[in-house]
């Protein structure tokens, strides 16, 4: 074997590293280390001239191992490995020493940072002689894409992908796609009718030959890896044959169970046990609510739905169906939930009449909603005064620290709609800060100030019905500190709208676990990089779009959906994808066939060969966790890239001084 | 190397970090410019389930005063349940080390997600102070040449 | 042709290795044909000064059993190293410390205190301890100096070959003698220095006839608690069997009669620390729905040092308990 000739490159990263680490000192020290042939420093190693240094040294100075001390390998390891490969060096003979994120940025003292940088670097210098040349594993890519969630994000991503000719499976857990946006009346700041802009897209998604719409379905299991996911989808029984149902809605009128609170109307309206959630539903098919239907509950019913159904689509025997899909990429667009204001008793939600959530107001103000668009209180009377309370469950350390980003704007929209319907009604906006950051948003805010809305700067402290004066009698009173006036105010109102924040879906954590990526501290899906990869997850091949990642408005959601579609397309448009070769292997000459690793592999990538009496790694299924290596009593499975002697050498290097 | 040690002892620590959660958590501590003591050198593996007791013992033998293992929160493992194996090995390793006379706190297991840069910084800070309070371990230094031929005054460390 | 010179010595040892050598039965005649015993305290009467008087390299092959527990053991190890062409670490004690190596959980003084003062059966009101030097009118009596730390042979002197086992199995002993004899006669090559001679590179599980399947343990059991299924892998039945982390070579005789492997053949090639490895193996196959429950079950293994380092504490990474 040729002698190890290591080149060390120490990046200044401008002043990001050099401002804290004495680069000259470390480089001088590195040059003296065993096996180190060259030690250099450079201002920006990731720049072209920086990468050229590596290439030249490999080609002209016989360098056969490289360590780049710079930022996190998550950032630039691919950059430098590509440079090494371009110069003819196997990319896996290059290691990075993370002296920025793990050292210069987190250390106060310059001397300490310099010492730590040396130790981090030395671990890699010791490791490199044990590195093996590896070749990335190339696996075929399935060109189909799964989109999970049929709100505006999922619809947009599915349409974009379908337009490129890719097969798309669009899975939605509810009977219809459309998501939250379908419930809205108008959209800020342009006041387009939400249905007018959304329903054409819904309809297009339902008709597109490349999109297989799987509504009323849920993903139950995900296996596989980038380019080759195997997904099990449960198609919930609708008890209606969707092939023959025409969506005529005749059955809805005949059903004897008529007082089921409508989910779509936020419980303000009623639906029957057999229902179509809203007239523009896609697919326009009826669904029987098994928990409400008398027949399905085993009670007596004359089954008027059956008699009223011309095509005979009702099928009480229908069962849930498990469908297996094979896709190359997945886009998660599972959306959000409105933060439940019932969690904070001070706001009176669920206790006081006419304290409603923003989503309930969306339905009330919607022409096709439970009040046909009439803004009225529970008693049917229009309110004389409405208070809109911002930041309910947002920007609140007791509940959610984050800003939900859309509440200021939709609250302003509500003010406008109220003023439009009821010009004489007093409207109060109780806000902490007005966050009107988008295109046309600030302008919309100014417009509202001219519409006679009372802007009160202060978070609402309490909503009560305890009157303290005759004029408060029989009304709701919002208590707040008006921080601009410096006084405590009691604002009488007939209707209080709680501008609830956006919360992660209750099952977000479980869903992220099913798909194998994580959630951030706020409970939303975790993106791979907050700035550079906001639509990717840590799992290759799985992308995120819309409010499942973080609260955002419709324009941002649509933009992110497009980006996620582009990310997925960039993957599935290739016949193959390269995956990291850091997987396990088993030497059959050493395996005693004890079976310990066989049962432990999380990805069932180890099988027992009955003929040879040894365990074998299924290369395509191994994801490289190394659990088998650690569990084997005789270290027979080893993991490329994380060999025991490589880890031991890192320990020795880190502890050498 | 430092001025902040009350007893002048600067612990030398090894931290095994899983690539998907804890290593990224450490990166986030960096991008957030959180500050923590410089005593721990991180070593990356794909999963905390790759680390077995051998690696911990090796680190102690090579002179580490303490060893941290950090992985994904249970349920968040990129490899489904690799960290369950970590969770099983750790207490037994700890029991072994206590039998060998090490204090309970010399090794530590923490779940640090990629979003928990603040937790990473806090854990390293706490762990550094914890080991500083325990004092040096200096495992290999205890192996003195006991040969009768060597007078007591000239006893030397035996290279292990 | 003159016979090759053979030596066998017991350092910190129980004597079992000496008896094990006789287990080769009639092959001992062959040994006698090929070798002349020049030192073997268990069988022949030679004095230390005899050995000290040999020229360096005088002995062709020396089977050294027992650990290095005291100054006498160390002295003889150094003498025999110098006098032997081939020095074999013979048996678990010489290769990895063996059962006496478990003394590394305590210091020499702690052991003496227990034996001469604190043990419940001791009656020693005057607190009399053995003295290393005692002067009598006839001269000075001395005892070897007992070390704090038990060492293996190769932590003391350079070792050529290893024959593990407590005690080594007859078949393996015969194989070693055959290889060395053939090499001395010029009929074959010596195995590479440092190798463990006469054994398969795999683990004990390879030789164990029990049926092995996927392992998921929900509780650990001891052998007195139940009668294990005679066909099934003992580890699967909750018994801590060291087989998966133990070098093959013994023929898996213990597991064949329902006793879990104790690990006397030491770590398989490529394993740095047998105990740490087996601990990790055992903890890896604990099965429970949550990590917390797994941790609780794993921590019920009693006496990890005695279980996983029964024979190998001195050769382990940490070698001993903290002093």
mmCIF file of N, CA and C in Angstrom, chain A residues 588-596 598-600 614 629-635 644 648, chain C residues 202-203 205-206 212-216 235 244-245 268-272 277 280-281 284-285:
data_model
loop_
_atom_site.group_PDB
_atom_site.id
_atom_site.type_symbol
_atom_site.label_atom_id
_atom_site.label_comp_id
_atom_site.label_asym_id
_atom_site.label_seq_id
_atom_site.Cartn_x
_atom_site.Cartn_y
_atom_site.Cartn_z
ATOM 1 N N UNK A 588 -18.707 -13.666 5.247
ATOM 2 C CA UNK A 588 -19.247 -15.003 5.544
ATOM 3 C C UNK A 588 -18.203 -15.932 6.164
ATOM 4 N N UNK A 589 -16.926 -15.617 5.968
ATOM 5 C CA UNK A 589 -15.872 -16.450 6.554
ATOM 6 C C UNK A 589 -15.815 -16.300 8.068
ATOM 7 N N UNK A 590 -16.384 -15.207 8.573
ATOM 8 C CA UNK A 590 -16.277 -14.946 10.008
ATOM 9 C C UNK A 590 -17.595 -15.134 10.740
ATOM 10 N N UNK A 591 -18.728 -15.029 10.020
ATOM 11 C CA UNK A 591 -20.026 -15.091 10.687
ATOM 12 C C UNK A 591 -20.304 -16.489 11.190
ATOM 13 N N UNK A 592 -20.697 -16.577 12.458
ATOM 14 C CA UNK A 592 -20.997 -17.872 13.068
ATOM 15 C C UNK A 592 -22.490 -18.180 13.002
ATOM 16 N N UNK A 593 -23.253 -17.288 12.459
ATOM 17 C CA UNK A 593 -24.680 -17.567 12.276
ATOM 18 C C UNK A 593 -25.488 -17.567 13.560
ATOM 19 N N UNK A 594 -25.145 -16.696 14.492
ATOM 20 C CA UNK A 594 -25.830 -16.730 15.793
ATOM 21 C C UNK A 594 -27.197 -16.058 15.743
ATOM 22 N N UNK A 595 -27.491 -15.302 14.667
ATOM 23 C CA UNK A 595 -28.803 -14.679 14.460
ATOM 24 C C UNK A 595 -29.023 -13.373 15.239
ATOM 25 N N UNK A 596 -28.042 -12.894 15.984
ATOM 26 C CA UNK A 596 -28.309 -11.703 16.791
ATOM 27 C C UNK A 596 -28.670 -10.505 15.910
ATOM 28 N N UNK A 598 -29.788 -10.474 12.907
ATOM 29 C CA UNK A 598 -30.922 -10.693 12.000
ATOM 30 C C UNK A 598 -32.201 -10.024 12.533
ATOM 31 N N UNK A 599 -32.443 -10.243 13.823
ATOM 32 C CA UNK A 599 -33.678 -9.688 14.381
ATOM 33 C C UNK A 599 -33.581 -8.220 14.735
ATOM 34 N N UNK A 600 -32.372 -7.658 14.702
ATOM 35 C CA UNK A 600 -32.210 -6.284 15.193
ATOM 36 C C UNK A 600 -32.289 -5.234 14.101
ATOM 37 N N UNK A 614 -25.006 -18.380 7.448
ATOM 38 C CA UNK A 614 -24.479 -17.076 7.854
ATOM 39 C C UNK A 614 -25.521 -15.997 7.594
ATOM 40 N N UNK A 629 -23.478 -3.769 13.751
ATOM 41 C CA UNK A 629 -22.056 -3.788 14.101
ATOM 42 C C UNK A 629 -21.898 -3.751 15.618
ATOM 43 N N UNK A 630 -22.653 -2.849 16.223
ATOM 44 C CA UNK A 630 -22.537 -2.687 17.674
ATOM 45 C C UNK A 630 -23.095 -3.900 18.402
ATOM 46 N N UNK A 631 -24.067 -4.578 17.799
ATOM 47 C CA UNK A 631 -24.719 -5.672 18.508
ATOM 48 C C UNK A 631 -23.984 -6.998 18.346
ATOM 49 N N UNK A 632 -23.237 -7.155 17.280
ATOM 50 C CA UNK A 632 -22.590 -8.448 17.043
ATOM 51 C C UNK A 632 -21.487 -8.670 18.064
ATOM 52 N N UNK A 633 -21.494 -9.826 18.691
ATOM 53 C CA UNK A 633 -20.492 -10.138 19.708
ATOM 54 C C UNK A 633 -19.101 -10.294 19.130
ATOM 55 N N UNK A 634 -19.004 -10.520 17.833
ATOM 56 C CA UNK A 634 -17.675 -10.742 17.261
ATOM 57 C C UNK A 634 -17.351 -9.715 16.186
ATOM 58 N N UNK A 635 -18.091 -8.604 16.162
ATOM 59 C CA UNK A 635 -17.782 -7.506 15.227
ATOM 60 C C UNK A 635 -17.705 -7.967 13.789
ATOM 61 N N UNK A 644 -14.863 0.200 12.895
ATOM 62 C CA UNK A 644 -14.406 0.340 14.275
ATOM 63 C C UNK A 644 -13.053 1.028 14.350
ATOM 64 N N UNK A 648 -12.128 4.298 16.455
ATOM 65 C CA UNK A 648 -11.076 4.235 17.486
ATOM 66 C C UNK A 648 -9.972 5.254 17.180
ATOM 67 N N UNK C 202 -14.100 -18.223 13.864
ATOM 68 C CA UNK C 202 -15.466 -17.801 14.201
ATOM 69 C C UNK C 202 -15.693 -17.873 15.715
ATOM 70 N N UNK C 203 -16.933 -17.747 16.103
ATOM 71 C CA UNK C 203 -17.219 -17.772 17.546
ATOM 72 C C UNK C 203 -17.739 -19.136 17.973
ATOM 73 N N UNK C 205 -20.531 -19.914 18.857
ATOM 74 C CA UNK C 205 -21.843 -20.242 18.282
ATOM 75 C C UNK C 205 -21.703 -21.167 17.081
ATOM 76 N N UNK C 206 -20.606 -21.019 16.351
ATOM 77 C CA UNK C 206 -20.356 -21.853 15.187
ATOM 78 C C UNK C 206 -20.330 -23.326 15.587
ATOM 79 N N UNK C 212 -30.556 -21.788 16.510
ATOM 80 C CA UNK C 212 -30.535 -20.345 16.769
ATOM 81 C C UNK C 212 -31.545 -19.622 15.900
ATOM 82 N N UNK C 213 -32.289 -18.766 16.528
ATOM 83 C CA UNK C 213 -33.254 -17.938 15.810
ATOM 84 C C UNK C 213 -33.076 -16.490 16.240
ATOM 85 N N UNK C 214 -33.998 -15.640 15.798
ATOM 86 C CA UNK C 214 -33.896 -14.243 16.212
ATOM 87 C C UNK C 214 -34.040 -14.139 17.719
ATOM 88 N N UNK C 215 -33.274 -13.215 18.295
ATOM 89 C CA UNK C 215 -33.238 -13.154 19.758
ATOM 90 C C UNK C 215 -33.922 -11.905 20.288
ATOM 91 N N UNK C 216 -34.878 -12.127 21.147
ATOM 92 C CA UNK C 216 -35.538 -11.014 21.821
ATOM 93 C C UNK C 216 -35.745 -11.424 23.270
ATOM 94 N N UNK C 235 -29.123 -18.260 24.934
ATOM 95 C CA UNK C 235 -29.303 -16.810 25.035
ATOM 96 C C UNK C 235 -30.766 -16.448 24.780
ATOM 97 N N UNK C 244 -21.591 -15.702 21.659
ATOM 98 C CA UNK C 244 -21.456 -14.783 20.529
ATOM 99 C C UNK C 244 -20.197 -13.919 20.579
ATOM 100 N N UNK C 245 -19.593 -13.781 21.768
ATOM 101 C CA UNK C 245 -18.395 -12.937 21.867
ATOM 102 C C UNK C 245 -17.182 -13.753 22.288
ATOM 103 N N UNK C 268 -13.122 -13.062 20.078
ATOM 104 C CA UNK C 268 -12.821 -13.462 18.697
ATOM 105 C C UNK C 268 -11.890 -12.424 18.058
ATOM 106 N N UNK C 269 -11.224 -12.816 16.960
ATOM 107 C CA UNK C 269 -10.349 -11.872 16.262
ATOM 108 C C UNK C 269 -11.166 -10.638 15.882
ATOM 109 N N UNK C 270 -10.563 -9.486 16.008
ATOM 110 C CA UNK C 270 -11.253 -8.263 15.602
ATOM 111 C C UNK C 270 -12.073 -7.632 16.704
ATOM 112 N N UNK C 271 -12.110 -8.275 17.855
ATOM 113 C CA UNK C 271 -12.835 -7.675 18.983
ATOM 114 C C UNK C 271 -11.827 -7.159 19.993
ATOM 115 N N UNK C 272 -11.946 -5.893 20.317
ATOM 116 C CA UNK C 272 -10.981 -5.230 21.187
ATOM 117 C C UNK C 272 -11.202 -5.609 22.642
ATOM 118 N N UNK C 277 -18.054 -5.946 24.409
ATOM 119 C CA UNK C 277 -18.769 -6.392 23.217
ATOM 120 C C UNK C 277 -19.975 -7.243 23.619
ATOM 121 N N UNK C 280 -22.719 -5.297 25.114
ATOM 122 C CA UNK C 280 -23.487 -4.583 24.089
ATOM 123 C C UNK C 280 -24.425 -5.531 23.369
ATOM 124 N N UNK C 281 -23.948 -6.738 23.121
ATOM 125 C CA UNK C 281 -24.789 -7.737 22.447
ATOM 126 C C UNK C 281 -26.020 -8.048 23.295
ATOM 127 N N UNK C 284 -28.417 -5.300 23.485
ATOM 128 C CA UNK C 284 -29.061 -5.009 22.205
ATOM 129 C C UNK C 284 -30.286 -5.864 21.959
ATOM 130 N N UNK C 285 -30.316 -7.048 22.538
ATOM 131 C CA UNK C 285 -31.430 -7.945 22.213
ATOM 132 C C UNK C 285 -32.529 -7.912 23.266
#
